[in-house]
């Protein structure tokens, strides 16, 4: 009896696999799938094996037993397997096995299973050697990506981002707000985040300098190569629609105490919020015990205005009699509000949609896509909106001429991005100083009675600003229009020789506006400011390639090209520091002369390069590259620098039959030396403009001492790797070891201010990074209905300073402020000492005698300004554990990552202990605290140390122990384990899909950052901090809580 | 790549400027930092003109390193060096630069002790790690000590034909710069007087007459009505202003003198205003909020600083030196028999100048009051107390005098963090440990430890 068996072939990329060949194994019974991937096979057998093969896909055998054929058959894409093609430098596609250095490819499926709003975040935990840290201001924050640790002692150490072979900007050009004195930092996101993951076909991470050398200077820290989706290879029209809806809620929040309210010494009563009541000018939480049935006057307790009309106690102006006295307040219950901060946050909602139309004809294909992102942040009145249009066209113009283009227009905007950092503009800083009894919700109506638009309403008018006013009135908005694109044409003179020309543009205009309402704490008159960033980068390449064979064993390719890079950044701002009229935000409304600046930065690099590949029997590959750059930023005499790389790959399994179970064995070696330049205008000393004094113009010296003798810096990299696979490549083990030696680094080294300058641009130092990465992946189970793929990646590295510049005993590479008070400037210093590690942090702490803290006669610890090693911010190692399960039409993906080691200096810990809001400050509240340590009862000459026995009130103790000057008392380990991604998808059965008029429907539940395990109860150790214009390491600076995100995802095609 | 040099020329900032633009910056920035951050926000606690209610831990003698002032001073010294070496500079700019540099170095050594001096501000010469000179050498080195530099600067200015522009302090009047230089020399000679045996230079200065001779000669830079040159406290947060309370010390002195200057320097208490009986009341220095709360102190019953310090943007001047200080210095020198002269005249001139400076009428009977009149045993105390009060705009000058003379006798507050001792210096900036470690360590060993109780050369017994 002949039966007809039918199934549908779906590629791992979710596209149907059309025109595949299906063979009943052992017979001449063949069939092919149609354009929807559906095939029918007629056979007499009830149990047989199907061999499915299709170009671009891995051949696969499917066993059919007793006539049970699966509804869907998923076919792996070939590029994931032996002849994996990766995009290397300049967009050149090469077989992975031919490369001498490590490249990891992340395909579209892995990028979009859980739709991250910042595509960089989707790489976290997925790739060995890649470290991603998030910004803390929610959707739209900058994420920092570091590949193989930090090679450079200064600078961002971020990799180059490349789209279709052309570099784009991943920089965050922040506004220079801190120097302004009153506005705090705002994170506008990293440039790379703006590309929709739905428009990305794959991302290759070029980890080693060996594979990146051709990209030039900016590739020294690795390259993130983004390949955009193109039109389909198949004929006809295809439409896909992907939608994701996720909600975000708090993953972390400081662990607050709920036993004592605001005040000091156990006392509090509100009168006017500036000190007329009992401790109502103070902002710490050492006040009366909560929930004892007490009634206490509070800012939201009922009162009357001077005419007897009801108002809130905090409506102080209405309550003030002409002689300065106040109306009565009716006290209200002094109750704990454990969720007052939690409830301030909203549930964030983010939707992402993408519709793509792809078509293909005889002479080419095109793809048109529209993406949008709408996100409401967890902080009230914060958002991010993004719309992107992407068009790609591939056209065969003649037999010999092919052209392709990609253009992406992206509009990103927000009505308000939250402020970060130290100060009340960061509402989390404000909550740190908000009495734990405070009903934050009652601050929502944020103007005082009769003072709308003039005076905000608050529980304290000395130090803080109502958080709702901060978020609803004091906004930081922006609109960014960006166009990035590239176009290229290739002319094939013959089979052997071709010429291609490519040009890429990345340009944007980012207009930002900052409003501050009158009565804001540090801007009592209000402020309005506009910033504008105009960025343009143009890259043009010409490349000629020649490809030939010597004989049937040997073939080779030679290419040569040239590149021109132009970058132009214009930054300007104007500010009305004090408004003339409240509530009107325009530069004309200024009661003081406008403040402003405009700056232009231009840079150009000319390059030539060449590359040669030779291979023997598809098993030995040698690749040599050379590039030379001339950079405008270096002194004319020193502005030319070369790069070279050599890679050797040996695929033993292609040459010999290897003993079972080894199915593939590849050894790779590479060596590279790459150069780097610096920023524009570093060769001559300039004077800076200061604002006028009255009509008198002022200038001052730069704080950076320039150096006219800078040389290009250089990174020498060595790498060796092994890729071995077993059991028909079902188990893969890939390891790499590398050493990066960075010499002649250009760093702006902090020097003693007594020299007249604060920093000196200098070549110097030698940093050696040695690291190790491993990837173990396996298809644990692979049968008709159930499939389990697992992979585990591991990476570790250590960067050691092996040499300091002549005559320098230690080398300060940077600093982060932990407290910038007037008396002290408590700072974390990153100091490189010979044989010290990059990332070593130094700060001050307490005097120690034999490892024990020394206390004064008052029972308080004695501070010691001597710098000591606090720890290192780098992890000992990181691991990612990725699992994919598939059962019939159900897919489950789980990604867990683990970071071990590293130290964080926490401002939340220091401030929250000082203010008494953190849970651990409950210890000793009633009975006082005896600090654990010694006290000196001897004389200056003859000290005698005995155990400290002095009891100190808890508030005093915490105030001193966690004083911001003692960085050493606020340290946490940065270790964590995170459940990073979970995605559960259901693929709709074919008949239902057809019925609905689709080719393919996939619906899923997705989540990210779902669980966090860490020793630190107050914040997510993974978040980075932004200080001034830099992302800083190892310091937590009143970060916002991180969020957990989960929701639905729908992917369709018709 | 021929155009690369041109492309890399900074279009945003000049490489060459006229010295006057640097001079304006040097004078105005130094004056502002001196008056606001140092004088008002920090040292007024040390001189007990201001008491903190919660956050300003310097009032409890947690001193910190005051590193931003250290950095500012060296940055200004770098500007001075540029101003003096520009091609368009001249002898007058050089001399004025020397005077400002001498002033700034004296700030450094009086605030921190031994500091980089002879090797400082030489990064352009390839010198990145300056040794720390002793305070004695900084003041008295016959070649390049502050006293020598000031003297030669004054002499040069008296004889030069060059002129300056951009001088927002003396309106380019070199004669006033001569007076300022000589008055500074008087200040510093008196500062190191415990170490002097020969006082003839002070006598010469007293006789010569080229000192600041009236309030019209004061070395002060006005704050302006409009940003960015406003008195910063006029736009600061309310909390910061309220952190500066009248002190018990100043309250008791002004009450003793029945001194009407209180009406300008402080505000009547909130409570007394509500009761229509304005009075002034001070708070004990160095108390925590808990102590204040436990003592039952009502902060509405404590005075704040006067309107000129808060309610208007240009109510105060940024001052380096007033005429009053010169007169008090001479009075002290006479009283101590360093020089000949009439102490009472100098003393009364000083008081009158201070009243005039604050635009307060001098009561007719003021000089005859028991607590004021110089009548024997307590003269030095009276002179130094009046001098102390006159320095309320530059609290660190008052602090230097207290460290040198012990007047007025101040007590550390109950919650001080220095074992009851009166601090005599700031810690060196932490950055020096990081960037100039060898020289830092050498200096620390020499001064007896980088702590706030290591006395300077001029105040040691």
XYZ file of C-alpha atoms in Angstrom, chain B residues 8 49 59 69 156 203 230 257 300 319 375 419 461:
13
model
C 44.263 68.857 13.323
C 31.926 82.347 62.448
C 32.681 71.826 61.807
C 41.327 74.311 46.105
C 59.553 96.768 39.775
C 58.959 98.933 60.812
C 27.152 86.201 41.315
C 30.939 94.535 72.425
C 14.294 78.822 64.671
C 38.285 89.747 49.215
C 43.557 99.849 78.594
C 39.998 64.066 70.092
C 56.480 76.602 69.676
